[in-house]
Short mmCIF file of C-alpha atoms in Angstrom, two decimals:
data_model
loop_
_atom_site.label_atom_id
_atom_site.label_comp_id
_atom_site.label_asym_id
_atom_site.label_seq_id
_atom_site.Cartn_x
_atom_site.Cartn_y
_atom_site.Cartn_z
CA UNK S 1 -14.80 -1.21 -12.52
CA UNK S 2 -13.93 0.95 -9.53
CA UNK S 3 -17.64 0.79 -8.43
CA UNK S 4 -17.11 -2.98 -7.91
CA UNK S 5 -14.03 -2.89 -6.63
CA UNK S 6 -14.94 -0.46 -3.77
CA UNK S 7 -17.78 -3.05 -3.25
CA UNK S 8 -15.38 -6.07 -3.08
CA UNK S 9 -12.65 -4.36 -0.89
CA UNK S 10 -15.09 -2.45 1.67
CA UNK S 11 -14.75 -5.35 4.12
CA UNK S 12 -11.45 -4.43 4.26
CA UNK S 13 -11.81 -0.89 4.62
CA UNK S 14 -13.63 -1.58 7.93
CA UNK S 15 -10.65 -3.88 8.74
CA UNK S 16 -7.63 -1.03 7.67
CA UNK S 17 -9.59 1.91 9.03
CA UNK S 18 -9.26 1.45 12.48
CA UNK S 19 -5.86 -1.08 12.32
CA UNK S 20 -3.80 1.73 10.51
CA UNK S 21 -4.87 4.16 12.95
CA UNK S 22 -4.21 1.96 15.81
CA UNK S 23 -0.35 2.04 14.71
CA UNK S 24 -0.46 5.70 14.40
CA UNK S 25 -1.73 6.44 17.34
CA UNK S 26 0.94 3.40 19.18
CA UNK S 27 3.80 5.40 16.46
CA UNK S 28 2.96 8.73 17.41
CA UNK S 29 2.70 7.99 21.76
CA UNK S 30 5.20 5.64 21.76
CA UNK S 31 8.05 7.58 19.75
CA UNK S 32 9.21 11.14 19.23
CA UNK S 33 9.42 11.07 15.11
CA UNK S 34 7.22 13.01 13.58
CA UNK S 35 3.35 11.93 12.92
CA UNK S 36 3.89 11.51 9.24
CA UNK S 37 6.42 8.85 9.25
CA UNK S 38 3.55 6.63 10.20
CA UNK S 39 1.82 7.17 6.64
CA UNK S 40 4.97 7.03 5.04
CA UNK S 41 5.88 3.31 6.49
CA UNK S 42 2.41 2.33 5.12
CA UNK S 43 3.45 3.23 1.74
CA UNK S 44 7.09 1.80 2.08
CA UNK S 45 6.24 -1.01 4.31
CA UNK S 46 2.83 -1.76 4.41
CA UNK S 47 2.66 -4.37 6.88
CA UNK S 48 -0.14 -4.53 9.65
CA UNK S 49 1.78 -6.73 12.38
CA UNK S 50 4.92 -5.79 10.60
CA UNK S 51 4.41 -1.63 11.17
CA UNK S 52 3.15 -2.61 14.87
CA UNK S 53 6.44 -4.50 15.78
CA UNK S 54 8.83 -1.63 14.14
CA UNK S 55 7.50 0.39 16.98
CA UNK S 56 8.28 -1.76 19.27
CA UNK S 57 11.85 -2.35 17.31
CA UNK S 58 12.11 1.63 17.33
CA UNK S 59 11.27 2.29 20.52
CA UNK S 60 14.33 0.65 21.98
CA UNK S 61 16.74 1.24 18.53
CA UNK S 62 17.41 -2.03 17.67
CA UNK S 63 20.20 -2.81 15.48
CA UNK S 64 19.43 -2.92 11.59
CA UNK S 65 20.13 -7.24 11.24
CA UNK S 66 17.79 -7.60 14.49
CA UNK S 67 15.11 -5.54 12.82
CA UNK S 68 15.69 -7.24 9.17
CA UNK S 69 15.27 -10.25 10.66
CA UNK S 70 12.36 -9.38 13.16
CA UNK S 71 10.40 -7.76 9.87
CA UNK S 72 11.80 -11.13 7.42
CA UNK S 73 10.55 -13.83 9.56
CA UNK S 74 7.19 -12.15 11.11
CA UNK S 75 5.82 -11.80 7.35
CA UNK S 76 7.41 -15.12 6.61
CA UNK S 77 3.85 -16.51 6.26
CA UNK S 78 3.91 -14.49 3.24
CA UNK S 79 6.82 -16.61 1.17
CA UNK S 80 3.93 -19.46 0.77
CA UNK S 81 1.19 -16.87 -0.06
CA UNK S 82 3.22 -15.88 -3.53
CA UNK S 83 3.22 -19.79 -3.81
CA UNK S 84 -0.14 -20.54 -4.64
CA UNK S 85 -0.27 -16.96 -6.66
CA UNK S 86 2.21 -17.86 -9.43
CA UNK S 87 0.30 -18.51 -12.01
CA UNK S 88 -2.41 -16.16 -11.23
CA UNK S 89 -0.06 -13.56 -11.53
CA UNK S 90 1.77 -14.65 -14.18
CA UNK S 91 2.05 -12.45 -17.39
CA UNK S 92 0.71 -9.15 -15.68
CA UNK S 93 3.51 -7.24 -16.73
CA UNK S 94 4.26 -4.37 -14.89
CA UNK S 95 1.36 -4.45 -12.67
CA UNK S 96 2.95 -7.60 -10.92
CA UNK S 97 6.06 -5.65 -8.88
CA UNK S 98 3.29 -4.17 -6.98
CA UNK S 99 0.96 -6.67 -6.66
CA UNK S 100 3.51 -8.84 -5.21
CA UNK S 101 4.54 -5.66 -3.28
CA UNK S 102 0.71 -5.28 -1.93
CA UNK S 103 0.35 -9.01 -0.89
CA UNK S 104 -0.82 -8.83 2.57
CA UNK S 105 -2.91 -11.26 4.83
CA UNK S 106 -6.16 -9.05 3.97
CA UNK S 107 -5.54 -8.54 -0.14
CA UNK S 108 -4.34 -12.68 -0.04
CA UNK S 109 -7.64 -13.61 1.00
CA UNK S 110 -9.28 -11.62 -1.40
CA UNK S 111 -7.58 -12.43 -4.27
CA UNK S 112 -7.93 -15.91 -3.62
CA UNK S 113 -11.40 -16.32 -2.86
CA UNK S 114 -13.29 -13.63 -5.16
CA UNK S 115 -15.12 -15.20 -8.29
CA UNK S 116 -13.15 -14.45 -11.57
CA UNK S 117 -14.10 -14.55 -15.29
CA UNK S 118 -12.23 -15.92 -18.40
CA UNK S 119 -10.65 -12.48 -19.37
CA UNK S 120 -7.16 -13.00 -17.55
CA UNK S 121 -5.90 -8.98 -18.68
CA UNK S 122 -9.05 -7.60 -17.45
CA UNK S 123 -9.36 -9.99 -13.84
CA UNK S 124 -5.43 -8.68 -13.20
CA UNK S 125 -6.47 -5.57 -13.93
CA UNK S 126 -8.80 -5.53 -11.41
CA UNK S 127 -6.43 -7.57 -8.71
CA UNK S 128 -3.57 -4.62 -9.26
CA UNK S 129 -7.56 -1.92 -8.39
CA UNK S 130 -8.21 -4.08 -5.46
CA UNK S 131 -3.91 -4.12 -3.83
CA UNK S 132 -3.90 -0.52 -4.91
CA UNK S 133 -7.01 0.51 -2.61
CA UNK S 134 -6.55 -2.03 0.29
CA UNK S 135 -3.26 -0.14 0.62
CA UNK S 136 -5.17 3.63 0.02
CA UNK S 137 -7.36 2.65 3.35
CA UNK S 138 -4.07 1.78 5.31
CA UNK S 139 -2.52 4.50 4.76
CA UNK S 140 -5.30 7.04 5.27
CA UNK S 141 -5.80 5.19 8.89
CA UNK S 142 -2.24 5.24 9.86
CA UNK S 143 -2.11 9.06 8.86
CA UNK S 144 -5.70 9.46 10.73
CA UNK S 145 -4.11 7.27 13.84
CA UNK S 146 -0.79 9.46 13.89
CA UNK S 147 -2.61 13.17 13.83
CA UNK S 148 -5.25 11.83 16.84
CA UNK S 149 -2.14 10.22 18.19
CA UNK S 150 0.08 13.68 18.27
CA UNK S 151 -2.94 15.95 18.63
CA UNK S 152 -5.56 14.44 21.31
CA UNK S 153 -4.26 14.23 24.94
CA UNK S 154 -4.73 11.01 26.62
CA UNK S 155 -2.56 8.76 28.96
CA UNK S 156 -1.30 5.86 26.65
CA UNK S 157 0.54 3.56 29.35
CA UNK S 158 0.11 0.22 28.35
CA UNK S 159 -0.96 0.86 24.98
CA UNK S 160 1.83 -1.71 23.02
CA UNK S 161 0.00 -4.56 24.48
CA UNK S 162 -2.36 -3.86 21.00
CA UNK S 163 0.74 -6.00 19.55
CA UNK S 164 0.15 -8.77 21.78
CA UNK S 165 -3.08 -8.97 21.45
CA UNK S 166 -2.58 -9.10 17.42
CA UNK S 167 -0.48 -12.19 17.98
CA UNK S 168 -2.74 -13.88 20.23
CA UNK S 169 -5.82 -13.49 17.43
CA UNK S 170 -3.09 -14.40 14.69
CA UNK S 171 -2.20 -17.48 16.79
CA UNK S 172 -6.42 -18.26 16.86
CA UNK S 173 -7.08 -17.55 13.34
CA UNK S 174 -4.05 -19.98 12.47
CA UNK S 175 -5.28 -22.69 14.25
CA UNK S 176 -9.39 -22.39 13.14
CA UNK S 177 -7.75 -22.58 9.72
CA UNK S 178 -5.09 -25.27 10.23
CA UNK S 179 -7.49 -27.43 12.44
CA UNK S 180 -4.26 -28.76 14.24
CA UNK S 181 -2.87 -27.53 17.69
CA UNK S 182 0.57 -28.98 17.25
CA UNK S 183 2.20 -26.49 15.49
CA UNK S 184 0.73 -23.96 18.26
CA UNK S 185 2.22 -25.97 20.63
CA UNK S 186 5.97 -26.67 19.15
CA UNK S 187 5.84 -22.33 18.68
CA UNK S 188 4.89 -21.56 22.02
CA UNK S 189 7.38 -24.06 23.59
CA UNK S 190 10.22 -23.27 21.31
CA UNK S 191 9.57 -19.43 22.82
CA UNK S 192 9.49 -20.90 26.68
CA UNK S 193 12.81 -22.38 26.48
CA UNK S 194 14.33 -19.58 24.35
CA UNK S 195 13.77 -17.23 26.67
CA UNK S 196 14.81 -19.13 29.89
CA UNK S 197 18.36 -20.32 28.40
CA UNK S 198 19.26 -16.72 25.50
CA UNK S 199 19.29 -13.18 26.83
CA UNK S 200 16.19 -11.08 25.34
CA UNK S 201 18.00 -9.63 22.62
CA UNK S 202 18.84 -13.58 20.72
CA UNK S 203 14.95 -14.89 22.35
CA UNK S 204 13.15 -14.36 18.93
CA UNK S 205 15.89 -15.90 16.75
CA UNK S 206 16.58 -18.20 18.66
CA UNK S 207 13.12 -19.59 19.03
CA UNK S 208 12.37 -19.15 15.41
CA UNK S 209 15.47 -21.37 14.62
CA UNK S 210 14.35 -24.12 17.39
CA UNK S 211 10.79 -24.08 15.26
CA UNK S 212 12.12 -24.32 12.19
CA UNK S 213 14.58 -27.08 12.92
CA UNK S 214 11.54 -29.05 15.25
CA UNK S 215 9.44 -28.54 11.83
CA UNK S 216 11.82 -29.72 9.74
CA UNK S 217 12.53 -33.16 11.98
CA UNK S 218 8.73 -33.63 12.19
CA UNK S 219 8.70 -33.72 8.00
CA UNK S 220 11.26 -36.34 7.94
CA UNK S 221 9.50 -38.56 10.33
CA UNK S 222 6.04 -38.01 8.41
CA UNK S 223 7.99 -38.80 5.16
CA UNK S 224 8.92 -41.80 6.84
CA UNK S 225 6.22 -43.06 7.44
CA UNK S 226 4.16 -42.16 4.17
CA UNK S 227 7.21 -43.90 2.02
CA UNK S 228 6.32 -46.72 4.44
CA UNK S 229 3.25 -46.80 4.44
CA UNK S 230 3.09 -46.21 0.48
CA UNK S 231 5.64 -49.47 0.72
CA UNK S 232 3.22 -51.61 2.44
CA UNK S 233 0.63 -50.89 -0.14
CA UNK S 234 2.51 -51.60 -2.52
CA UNK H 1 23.82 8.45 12.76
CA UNK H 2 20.87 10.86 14.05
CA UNK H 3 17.24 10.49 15.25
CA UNK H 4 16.46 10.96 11.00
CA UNK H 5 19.03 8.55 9.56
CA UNK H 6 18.41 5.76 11.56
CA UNK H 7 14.56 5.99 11.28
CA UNK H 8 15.43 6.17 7.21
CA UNK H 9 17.69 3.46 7.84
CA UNK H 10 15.22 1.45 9.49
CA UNK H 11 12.29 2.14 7.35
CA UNK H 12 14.56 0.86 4.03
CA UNK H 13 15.66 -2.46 6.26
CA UNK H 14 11.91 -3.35 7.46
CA UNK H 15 10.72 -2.61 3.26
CA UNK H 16 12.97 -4.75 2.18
CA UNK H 17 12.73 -7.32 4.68
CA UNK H 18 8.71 -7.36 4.14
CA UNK H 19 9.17 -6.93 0.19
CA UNK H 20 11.65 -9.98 0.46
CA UNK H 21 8.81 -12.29 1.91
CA UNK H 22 6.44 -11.64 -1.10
CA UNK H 23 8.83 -11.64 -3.77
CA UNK H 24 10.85 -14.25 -3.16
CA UNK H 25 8.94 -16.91 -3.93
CA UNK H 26 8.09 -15.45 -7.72
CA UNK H 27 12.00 -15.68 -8.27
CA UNK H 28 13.27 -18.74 -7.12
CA UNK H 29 10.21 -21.28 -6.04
CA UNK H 30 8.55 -21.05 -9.38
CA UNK H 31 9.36 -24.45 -9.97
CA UNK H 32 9.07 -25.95 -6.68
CA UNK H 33 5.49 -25.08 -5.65
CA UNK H 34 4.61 -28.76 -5.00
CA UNK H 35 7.16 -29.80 -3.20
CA UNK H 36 6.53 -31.52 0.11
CA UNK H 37 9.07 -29.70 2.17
CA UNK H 38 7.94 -26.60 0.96
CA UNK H 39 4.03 -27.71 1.25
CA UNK H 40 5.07 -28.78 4.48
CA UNK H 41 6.74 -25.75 5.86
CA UNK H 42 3.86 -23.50 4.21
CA UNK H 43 1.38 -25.49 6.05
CA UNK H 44 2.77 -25.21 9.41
CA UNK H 45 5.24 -22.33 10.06
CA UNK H 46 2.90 -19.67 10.41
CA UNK H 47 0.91 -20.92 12.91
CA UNK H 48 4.29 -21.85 14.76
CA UNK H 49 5.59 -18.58 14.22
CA UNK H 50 2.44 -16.85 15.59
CA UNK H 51 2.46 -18.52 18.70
CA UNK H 52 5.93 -18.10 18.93
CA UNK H 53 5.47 -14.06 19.02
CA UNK H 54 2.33 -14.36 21.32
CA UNK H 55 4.06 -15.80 24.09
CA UNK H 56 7.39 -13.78 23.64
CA UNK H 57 6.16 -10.45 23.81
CA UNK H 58 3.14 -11.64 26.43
CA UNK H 59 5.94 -12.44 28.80
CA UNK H 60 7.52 -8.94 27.78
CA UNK H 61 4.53 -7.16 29.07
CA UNK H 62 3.81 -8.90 31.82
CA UNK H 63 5.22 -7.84 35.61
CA UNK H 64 6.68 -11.39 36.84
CA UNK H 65 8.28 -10.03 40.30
CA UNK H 66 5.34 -7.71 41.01
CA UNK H 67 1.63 -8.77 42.97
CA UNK H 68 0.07 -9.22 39.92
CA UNK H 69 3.50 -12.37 39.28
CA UNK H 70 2.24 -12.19 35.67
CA UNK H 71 -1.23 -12.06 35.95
CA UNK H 72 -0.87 -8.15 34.33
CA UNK H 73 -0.66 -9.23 31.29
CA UNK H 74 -1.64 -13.13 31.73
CA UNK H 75 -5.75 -11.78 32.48
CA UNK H 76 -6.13 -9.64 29.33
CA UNK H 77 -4.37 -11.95 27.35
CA UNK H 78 -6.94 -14.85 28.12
CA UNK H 79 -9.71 -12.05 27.47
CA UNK H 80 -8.46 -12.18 24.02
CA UNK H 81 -8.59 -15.65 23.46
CA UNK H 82 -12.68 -15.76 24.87
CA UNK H 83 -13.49 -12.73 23.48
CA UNK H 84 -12.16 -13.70 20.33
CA UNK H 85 -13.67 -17.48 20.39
CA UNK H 86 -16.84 -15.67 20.94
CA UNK H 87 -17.36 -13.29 18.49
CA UNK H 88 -14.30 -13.77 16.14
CA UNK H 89 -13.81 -10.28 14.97
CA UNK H 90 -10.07 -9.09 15.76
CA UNK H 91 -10.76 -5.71 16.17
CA UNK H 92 -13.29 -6.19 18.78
CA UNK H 93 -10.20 -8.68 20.51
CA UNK H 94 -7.63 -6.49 20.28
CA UNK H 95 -9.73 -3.42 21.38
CA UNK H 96 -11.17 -5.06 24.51
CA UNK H 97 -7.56 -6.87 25.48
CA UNK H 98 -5.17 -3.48 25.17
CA UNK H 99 -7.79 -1.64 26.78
CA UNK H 100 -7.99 -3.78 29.89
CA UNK H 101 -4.22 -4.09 30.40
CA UNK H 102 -3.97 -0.32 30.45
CA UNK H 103 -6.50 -0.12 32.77
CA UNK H 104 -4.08 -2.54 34.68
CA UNK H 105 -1.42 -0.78 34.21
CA UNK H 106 -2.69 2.71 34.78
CA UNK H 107 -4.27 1.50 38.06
CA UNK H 108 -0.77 1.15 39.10
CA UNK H 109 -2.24 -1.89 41.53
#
């Protein structure tokens, strides 16, 4: 089973590998904790965007709410990944506190789109394999990233922009699979006038409210119209 | 607090935080999977919310009062967007943006 489960995950590998050791080396340049920190967050955290904005969060000690809600509402996409998992994981017993733990975007996608048998025990069995070394690769690359980080000289100016850039090809990857702009377009404008009326510190939860609340006025209207719609029809 | 605690402290907050987002829907939405708020919401949040951290922390790292008036952080940001239109693999994006803003930035220009 392991065999096959390398086989499956080694995309993935290729995707960790060099991810986990680009937060190292940002954890280890940007901040003065010690290198092995970085594993240890990919074991407690184990969050690719997630780990990347902590050091951004660390670097300038931000308060313990600002960085629970920083952390809550940057994996928020992951609230509507357990959605469409509940019955897939249900009755796994005590292999399902850590594959809920080890849902990220990566070990989603796999779950969701690999070819499964009738056996439901053995197919969880091999879901809990495949969370269990997804999570193995990112941690041996943010230990790998951390070492070359602390231990290989080079000038790192400029090097948090790796966080940006993560966004951006978020922000791409979101749309090719959405096939909409709009929502692109309400989240960049929500951050535009958030940051020209609140001071830095109150920009991200402040745009994240104006999103939500622009998000939740655009379901009403659709509603609207589909109950009147439905009403004409019938 | 020291150096120690607080990067304990913070570590527990940001697990908990993350953990919160995956569990929370196996306790309390078990029933409510196909509702059309929550279908709704699932559908289009992330997307928001990803744009929404693009263009906050691209205006972060960009110098606004300097020659470049943005353009630091405005010119490798659009080389992620072609470069990842092109060949759409993230690595290669990220890679090929971070490393030209720190050549920007390093040039000191």
């Amino acid at each position: 089973m392991n065999q096959s489960v390398f086989r499956l995950t080694l995309p993935i590998l290729f995707g960790y590998l060099p991810l986990g050791m680009a937060f190292g080396v940002l954890f280890t340049t940007q901040l003065e904790y010690a290198w092995w920190a970085a594993p240890l967050m990919g074991i407690l955290i184990y969050a690719g965007a997630g780990q990347i904005l902590a050091v951004s969060l660390l670097a300038v000690n931000a308060g313990l709410l600002e960085v629970f809600v920083a952390m809550f509402v940057l994996n928020a996409r992951h609230l509507f990944y357990g959605l469409s998992l509940l019955g897939q994981f249900r009755g796994a017993g005590w292999r399902k506190l850590y594959l809920i733990f080890g849902l990220t975007d990566e070990t989603y996608s796999l779950l969701t789109s690999r070819p499964r048998g009738a056996d439901r025990a053995y197919e969880q069995e091999v879901d809990f394999r495949i969370t269990g070394f997804n999570q193995f690769y990112w941690v041996i690359g943010c230990a790998i990233g951390a070492l070359l980080g602390d231990n290989v000289a080079f000038d790192s100016t400029g090097i948090e922009f790796a966080l940006v850039a993560l966004f951006i090809v978020l922000t791409l990857e979101q749309f090719k699979a959405l096939g909409e702009g709009f929502p692109i377009w309400i989240g960049a404008a929500a951050a535009g006038v958030s940051m020209l009326l609140l001071p830095p510190a109150h920009q991200l939860i402040g745009a994240i409210a104006l999103v939500t609340g622009v998000l939740l006025i655009e379901y009403r209207r659709a509603r609207k119209q589909h109950l009147q719609e439905e009403g004409n029809h019938g | 607090m020291g150096e120690t605690g607080y990067l304990a402290a913070f570590i527990a907050v940001a697990a908990i935080a993350t953990f919160a987002t995956r569990v929370i829907p196996f306790l309390f939405f078990e029933r409510h999977t196909e509702h059309p708020l929550v279908r709704h919401l699932g559908r289009y949040l992330p997307a928001a919310v990803m744009a929404l951290l693009a263009t906050v922390f691209l205006q972060r790292s960009a110098d606004w009062s300097g020659a470049w008036v943005g353009f630091d952080a405005l010119l490798p940001g659009t080389l992620v967007v072609i470069i990842h239109l092109w060949r759409r693999n993230a690595l290669l994006s990220i890679v090929a943006g971070t490393l030209s803003y720190m050549a920007i930035q390093q040039a000191g220009l």
